mmCIF file of C-alpha atoms in Angstrom:
data_model
loop_
_atom_site.group_PDB
_atom_site.id
_atom_site.type_symbol
_atom_site.label_atom_id
_atom_site.label_comp_id
_atom_site.label_asym_id
_atom_site.label_seq_id
_atom_site.Cartn_x
_atom_site.Cartn_y
_atom_site.Cartn_z
ATOM 1 C CA GLY A 1046 -12.269 78.654 4.567
ATOM 2 C CA ALA A 1047 -12.001 75.911 2.022
ATOM 3 C CA GLY A 1048 -15.577 74.698 2.186
ATOM 4 C CA VAL A 1049 -19.122 75.768 2.724
ATOM 5 C CA SER A 1050 -19.882 76.829 6.237
ATOM 6 C CA GLN A 1051 -23.153 77.275 8.035
ATOM 7 C CA SER A 1052 -24.146 78.820 11.321
ATOM 8 C CA PRO A 1053 -25.507 78.090 13.745
ATOM 9 C CA ARG A 1054 -24.988 74.389 13.624
ATOM 10 C CA TYR A 1055 -27.916 73.823 16.021
ATOM 11 C CA LYS A 1056 -30.902 76.027 16.721
ATOM 12 C CA VAL A 1057 -33.727 75.483 19.118
ATOM 13 C CA ALA A 1058 -36.733 77.784 18.721
ATOM 14 C CA LYS A 1059 -40.045 78.018 20.446
ATOM 15 C CA ARG A 1060 -43.028 77.809 18.110
ATOM 16 C CA GLY A 1061 -43.836 81.245 16.752
ATOM 17 C CA GLN A 1062 -40.231 82.578 16.928
ATOM 18 C CA ASP A 1063 -38.407 83.832 13.922
ATOM 19 C CA VAL A 1064 -35.018 82.263 13.048
ATOM 20 C CA ALA A 1065 -32.252 83.188 10.645
ATOM 21 C CA LEU A 1066 -29.822 80.644 9.244
ATOM 22 C CA ARG A 1067 -26.528 81.709 7.624
ATOM 23 C CA CYS A 1068 -24.535 80.170 4.765
ATOM 24 C CA ASP A 1069 -21.029 81.097 3.705
ATOM 25 C CA PRO A 1070 -20.442 79.510 0.319
ATOM 26 C CA ILE A 1071 -17.050 78.636 -1.149
ATOM 27 C CA SER A 1072 -15.383 81.932 -2.269
ATOM 28 C CA GLY A 1073 -16.143 82.805 -5.832
ATOM 29 C CA HIS A 1074 -19.007 80.317 -6.239
ATOM 30 C CA VAL A 1075 -21.775 81.739 -8.438
ATOM 31 C CA SER A 1076 -24.571 79.418 -7.548
ATOM 32 C CA LEU A 1077 -26.073 78.829 -4.036
ATOM 33 C CA PHE A 1078 -28.760 76.412 -3.083
ATOM 34 C CA TRP A 1079 -30.811 75.772 0.046
ATOM 35 C CA TYR A 1080 -32.260 72.314 0.864
ATOM 36 C CA GLN A 1081 -34.394 71.040 3.663
ATOM 37 C CA GLN A 1082 -33.794 67.456 4.982
ATOM 38 C CA ALA A 1083 -36.338 65.918 7.287
ATOM 39 C CA LEU A 1084 -35.279 62.997 9.513
ATOM 40 C CA GLY A 1085 -34.648 59.864 7.546
ATOM 41 C CA GLN A 1086 -35.340 61.542 4.171
ATOM 42 C CA GLY A 1087 -33.289 62.887 1.344
ATOM 43 C CA PRO A 1088 -32.802 66.636 1.039
ATOM 44 C CA GLU A 1089 -35.486 68.609 -0.785
ATOM 45 C CA PHE A 1090 -34.775 71.759 -2.751
ATOM 46 C CA LEU A 1091 -35.907 75.048 -1.339
ATOM 47 C CA THR A 1092 -34.399 77.883 -3.397
ATOM 48 C CA TYR A 1093 -31.603 78.834 -5.768
ATOM 49 C CA PHE A 1094 -29.438 81.975 -6.237
ATOM 50 C CA GLN A 1095 -27.214 82.921 -9.091
ATOM 51 C CA ASN A 1096 -25.052 85.604 -7.579
ATOM 52 C CA GLU A 1097 -27.492 87.918 -5.860
ATOM 53 C CA ALA A 1098 -30.510 87.019 -7.989
ATOM 54 C CA GLN A 1099 -32.988 84.501 -6.625
ATOM 55 C CA LEU A 1100 -33.869 82.553 -9.772
ATOM 56 C CA ASP A 1101 -35.942 79.764 -8.270
ATOM 57 C CA LYS A 1102 -37.877 79.740 -5.059
ATOM 58 C CA SER A 1103 -40.311 77.078 -6.051
ATOM 59 C CA GLY A 1104 -39.401 74.767 -3.185
ATOM 60 C CA LEU A 1105 -40.140 77.230 -0.378
ATOM 61 C CA PRO A 1106 -43.014 75.587 1.530
ATOM 62 C CA SER A 1107 -44.790 78.741 2.606
ATOM 63 C CA ASP A 1108 -44.557 82.499 2.679
ATOM 64 C CA ARG A 1109 -43.038 82.186 6.113
ATOM 65 C CA PHE A 1110 -39.814 81.166 4.417
ATOM 66 C CA PHE A 1111 -37.587 83.902 2.956
ATOM 67 C CA ALA A 1112 -34.045 83.805 1.606
ATOM 68 C CA GLU A 1113 -31.600 86.462 0.451
ATOM 69 C CA ARG A 1114 -28.092 86.825 -0.837
ATOM 70 C CA PRO A 1115 -27.793 90.602 -1.201
ATOM 71 C CA GLU A 1116 -24.107 90.858 -2.201
ATOM 72 C CA GLY A 1117 -23.846 87.578 -4.060
ATOM 73 C CA SER A 1118 -21.873 85.782 -1.435
ATOM 74 C CA VAL A 1119 -23.280 85.081 2.074
ATOM 75 C CA SER A 1120 -26.899 83.916 2.172
ATOM 76 C CA THR A 1121 -29.523 83.941 4.897
ATOM 77 C CA LEU A 1122 -32.585 81.762 5.122
ATOM 78 C CA LYS A 1123 -35.205 83.219 7.374
ATOM 79 C CA ILE A 1124 -38.201 81.434 8.820
ATOM 80 C CA GLN A 1125 -40.918 83.460 10.380
ATOM 81 C CA ARG A 1126 -43.356 82.232 13.029
ATOM 82 C CA THR A 1127 -41.778 78.817 13.166
ATOM 83 C CA GLN A 1128 -43.925 75.742 13.357
ATOM 84 C CA GLN A 1129 -43.110 72.248 14.548
ATOM 85 C CA GLU A 1130 -43.128 70.924 11.013
ATOM 86 C CA ASP A 1131 -40.227 73.242 10.195
ATOM 87 C CA SER A 1132 -37.964 71.044 12.350
ATOM 88 C CA ALA A 1133 -35.356 69.686 9.945
ATOM 89 C CA VAL A 1134 -31.743 70.044 8.874
ATOM 90 C CA TYR A 1135 -31.245 72.949 6.497
ATOM 91 C CA LEU A 1136 -28.400 72.442 4.077
ATOM 92 C CA CYS A 1137 -26.651 74.949 1.916
ATOM 93 C CA ALA A 1138 -24.662 74.093 -1.173
ATOM 94 C CA SER A 1139 -22.664 76.070 -3.655
ATOM 95 C CA SER A 1140 -21.220 75.574 -7.131
ATOM 96 C CA SER A 1141 -18.727 77.420 -9.206
ATOM 97 C CA HIS A 1142 -20.870 77.404 -12.308
ATOM 98 C CA ALA A 1143 -24.243 78.935 -13.097
ATOM 99 C CA GLY A 1144 -26.757 76.202 -13.643
ATOM 100 C CA ALA A 1145 -26.372 72.822 -15.285
ATOM 101 C CA PRO A 1146 -24.693 70.803 -16.719
ATOM 102 C CA TYR A 1147 -21.383 71.310 -15.016
ATOM 103 C CA ASN A 1148 -22.940 71.751 -11.642
ATOM 104 C CA GLU A 1149 -21.073 69.829 -8.963
ATOM 105 C CA GLN A 1150 -22.487 71.018 -5.725
ATOM 106 C CA PHE A 1151 -20.576 71.184 -2.434
ATOM 107 C CA PHE A 1152 -22.514 71.064 0.768
ATOM 108 C CA GLY A 1153 -22.128 72.660 4.169
ATOM 109 C CA PRO A 1154 -22.587 70.724 7.454
ATOM 110 C CA GLY A 1155 -26.145 71.960 7.845
ATOM 111 C CA THR A 1156 -28.130 73.672 10.549
ATOM 112 C CA ARG A 1157 -30.351 71.409 12.675
ATOM 113 C CA LEU A 1158 -33.446 73.343 13.611
ATOM 114 C CA THR A 1159 -35.704 72.003 16.360
ATOM 115 C CA VAL A 1160 -39.014 73.825 16.984
ATOM 116 C CA LEU A 1161 -40.592 73.121 20.349
ATOM 117 C CA LYS B 704 -42.149 65.499 -12.203
ATOM 118 C CA GLN B 705 -38.807 63.825 -11.588
ATOM 119 C CA GLU B 706 -38.811 61.170 -8.943
ATOM 120 C CA VAL B 707 -35.747 59.379 -7.583
ATOM 121 C CA THR B 708 -35.779 56.014 -5.840
ATOM 122 C CA GLN B 709 -32.994 54.189 -4.090
ATOM 123 C CA ILE B 710 -33.071 50.476 -3.316
ATOM 124 C CA PRO B 711 -32.435 48.978 -0.846
ATOM 125 C CA ALA B 712 -33.143 51.438 1.952
ATOM 126 C CA ALA B 713 -30.614 49.657 4.200
ATOM 127 C CA LEU B 714 -27.861 47.207 3.624
ATOM 128 C CA SER B 715 -25.520 45.273 6.010
ATOM 129 C CA VAL B 716 -22.499 43.420 4.670
ATOM 130 C CA PRO B 717 -19.340 41.892 6.057
ATOM 131 C CA GLU B 718 -16.087 43.709 5.492
ATOM 132 C CA GLY B 719 -14.398 42.921 2.177
ATOM 133 C CA GLU B 720 -17.493 42.393 0.125
ATOM 134 C CA ASN B 721 -18.127 44.107 -3.135
ATOM 135 C CA LEU B 722 -21.531 45.756 -3.253
ATOM 136 C CA VAL B 723 -23.927 47.714 -5.485
ATOM 137 C CA LEU B 724 -26.267 50.468 -4.566
ATOM 138 C CA ASN B 725 -29.113 51.238 -6.968
ATOM 139 C CA CYS B 726 -30.735 54.511 -8.019
ATOM 140 C CA SER B 727 -33.621 54.946 -10.454
ATOM 141 C CA PHE B 728 -35.216 58.073 -11.858
ATOM 142 C CA THR B 729 -38.453 58.612 -13.762
ATOM 143 C CA ASP B 730 -37.467 61.235 -16.284
ATOM 144 C CA SER B 731 -34.468 60.464 -18.512
ATOM 145 C CA ALA B 732 -34.041 64.093 -19.476
ATOM 146 C CA ILE B 733 -31.286 64.872 -16.960
ATOM 147 C CA TYR B 734 -28.150 66.992 -17.040
ATOM 148 C CA ASN B 735 -26.164 64.998 -14.526
ATOM 149 C CA LEU B 736 -26.299 62.630 -11.593
ATOM 150 C CA GLN B 737 -24.325 63.017 -8.383
ATOM 151 C CA TRP B 738 -23.630 60.410 -5.648
ATOM 152 C CA PHE B 739 -23.121 61.677 -2.110
ATOM 153 C CA ARG B 740 -22.144 60.173 1.258
ATOM 154 C CA GLN B 741 -23.742 61.385 4.459
ATOM 155 C CA ASP B 742 -22.356 60.518 7.903
ATOM 156 C CA PRO B 743 -24.707 60.797 10.882
ATOM 157 C CA GLY B 744 -25.212 64.408 11.913
ATOM 158 C CA LYS B 745 -23.076 65.642 9.095
ATOM 159 C CA GLY B 746 -23.505 67.318 5.745
ATOM 160 C CA LEU B 747 -23.135 65.708 2.311
ATOM 161 C CA THR B 748 -19.834 64.747 0.793
ATOM 162 C CA SER B 749 -19.691 64.570 -3.018
ATOM 163 C CA LEU B 750 -18.367 61.224 -4.228
ATOM 164 C CA LEU B 751 -18.899 61.192 -7.965
ATOM 165 C CA LEU B 752 -20.568 63.379 -10.595
ATOM 166 C CA ILE B 753 -21.606 61.875 -13.903
ATOM 167 C CA GLN B 754 -22.575 64.203 -16.674
ATOM 168 C CA SER B 755 -25.474 63.124 -18.975
ATOM 169 C CA SER B 756 -23.028 62.387 -21.787
ATOM 170 C CA GLN B 757 -20.963 60.029 -19.677
ATOM 171 C CA ARG B 758 -21.555 56.327 -18.918
ATOM 172 C CA GLU B 759 -19.416 56.031 -15.764
ATOM 173 C CA GLN B 760 -17.029 57.676 -13.322
ATOM 174 C CA THR B 761 -14.445 56.099 -11.028
ATOM 175 C CA SER B 762 -12.743 57.292 -7.903
ATOM 176 C CA GLY B 763 -10.626 54.829 -5.937
ATOM 177 C CA ARG B 764 -12.768 51.892 -4.898
ATOM 178 C CA LEU B 765 -15.949 53.603 -6.192
ATOM 179 C CA ASN B 766 -17.432 53.231 -9.590
ATOM 180 C CA ALA B 767 -20.694 54.902 -10.667
ATOM 181 C CA SER B 768 -22.475 54.059 -13.912
ATOM 182 C CA LEU B 769 -25.307 55.867 -15.670
ATOM 183 C CA ASP B 770 -27.881 54.491 -18.060
ATOM 184 C CA LYS B 771 -30.151 57.439 -19.000
ATOM 185 C CA SER B 772 -32.398 55.464 -21.330
ATOM 186 C CA SER B 773 -33.393 53.080 -18.578
ATOM 187 C CA GLY B 774 -33.395 55.701 -15.838
ATOM 188 C CA ARG B 775 -30.786 53.962 -13.697
ATOM 189 C CA SER B 776 -27.498 54.475 -11.991
ATOM 190 C CA THR B 777 -25.460 52.163 -9.812
ATOM 191 C CA LEU B 778 -22.742 52.858 -7.268
ATOM 192 C CA TYR B 779 -20.261 49.972 -6.990
ATOM 193 C CA ILE B 780 -18.101 49.861 -3.908
ATOM 194 C CA ALA B 781 -15.226 47.421 -4.079
ATOM 195 C CA ALA B 782 -13.670 45.673 -1.050
ATOM 196 C CA SER B 783 -15.944 47.396 1.479
ATOM 197 C CA GLN B 784 -14.472 48.632 4.763
ATOM 198 C CA PRO B 785 -16.126 49.547 8.062
ATOM 199 C CA GLY B 786 -15.253 53.180 7.298
ATOM 200 C CA ASP B 787 -17.580 52.990 4.361
ATOM 201 C CA SER B 788 -20.559 52.784 6.758
ATOM 202 C CA ALA B 789 -22.789 55.787 5.994
ATOM 203 C CA THR B 790 -25.877 56.893 4.056
ATOM 204 C CA TYR B 791 -25.410 57.052 0.378
ATOM 205 C CA LEU B 792 -27.606 59.513 -1.584
ATOM 206 C CA CYS B 793 -28.199 59.716 -5.258
ATOM 207 C CA ALA B 794 -29.262 63.045 -6.761
ATOM 208 C CA VAL B 795 -30.387 63.957 -10.238
ATOM 209 C CA GLY B 796 -29.906 67.362 -11.876
ATOM 210 C CA SER B 797 -32.808 67.774 -14.336
ATOM 211 C CA SER B 798 -33.246 71.564 -14.255
ATOM 212 C CA ASN B 799 -31.193 74.145 -16.051
ATOM 213 C CA THR B 800 -30.766 75.913 -12.738
ATOM 214 C CA GLY B 801 -28.819 72.918 -11.457
ATOM 215 C CA LYS B 802 -31.120 72.080 -8.509
ATOM 216 C CA LEU B 803 -30.942 68.432 -7.453
ATOM 217 C CA ILE B 804 -33.651 65.913 -6.810
ATOM 218 C CA PHE B 805 -32.624 63.404 -4.211
ATOM 219 C CA GLY B 806 -33.498 59.816 -3.434
ATOM 220 C CA GLN B 807 -34.152 58.821 0.143
ATOM 221 C CA GLY B 808 -30.818 57.167 0.475
ATOM 222 C CA THR B 809 -29.306 53.761 1.248
ATOM 223 C CA THR B 810 -27.889 53.290 4.729
ATOM 224 C CA LEU B 811 -24.911 50.995 4.589
ATOM 225 C CA GLN B 812 -23.321 49.135 7.454
ATOM 226 C CA VAL B 813 -20.069 47.328 6.891
ATOM 227 C CA LYS B 814 -19.315 44.876 9.714
ATOM 228 C CA PRO B 815 -15.726 44.159 10.752
#
């Protein structure tokens, strides 16, 4: 497709369940970002990949959060033992360049995660 | 630590008005600044990207300016339309990885 796609669009999980969120970036884009957006807030950075290498994971809130991009294209964000505070929209973005300063990011529609 | 603030948090205007949305940031050492639009329940649509060496960018009825020294950017919307109703987010790229630091957004309502 022409844009960034994410699946599922909506996910409801019971507290304690594991979830996996998928991101398909724009074809050929080197950089991939994950952000978390709580209700009424701006997105907050979680992690960054340059091709298959995870170069920055400083925004991951706990060791229950894990992300991978094994072949440098599709990425998966996994949350283990979900908690209610994990409820948010998870946004994926990609960029054709590696790093700043030419880094216009294109965002997917997001996955809305609700933890009951 | 870079912090981004957007004022006002919400704005309601009649159709046809020209308006300005404000964004401020605490650390002037930035690579770029990007303005996005977000419709309810949707992802982010990129509106304008300003590199640190630039002063402004224009796209149609939108004009964004950047003043690094004062830590400010403005998004100017000319002749507002009801279809412009959305949340507008400002984001600063101040890391060499390209990660963005976002403000909390300004929710705009344009009344017919």
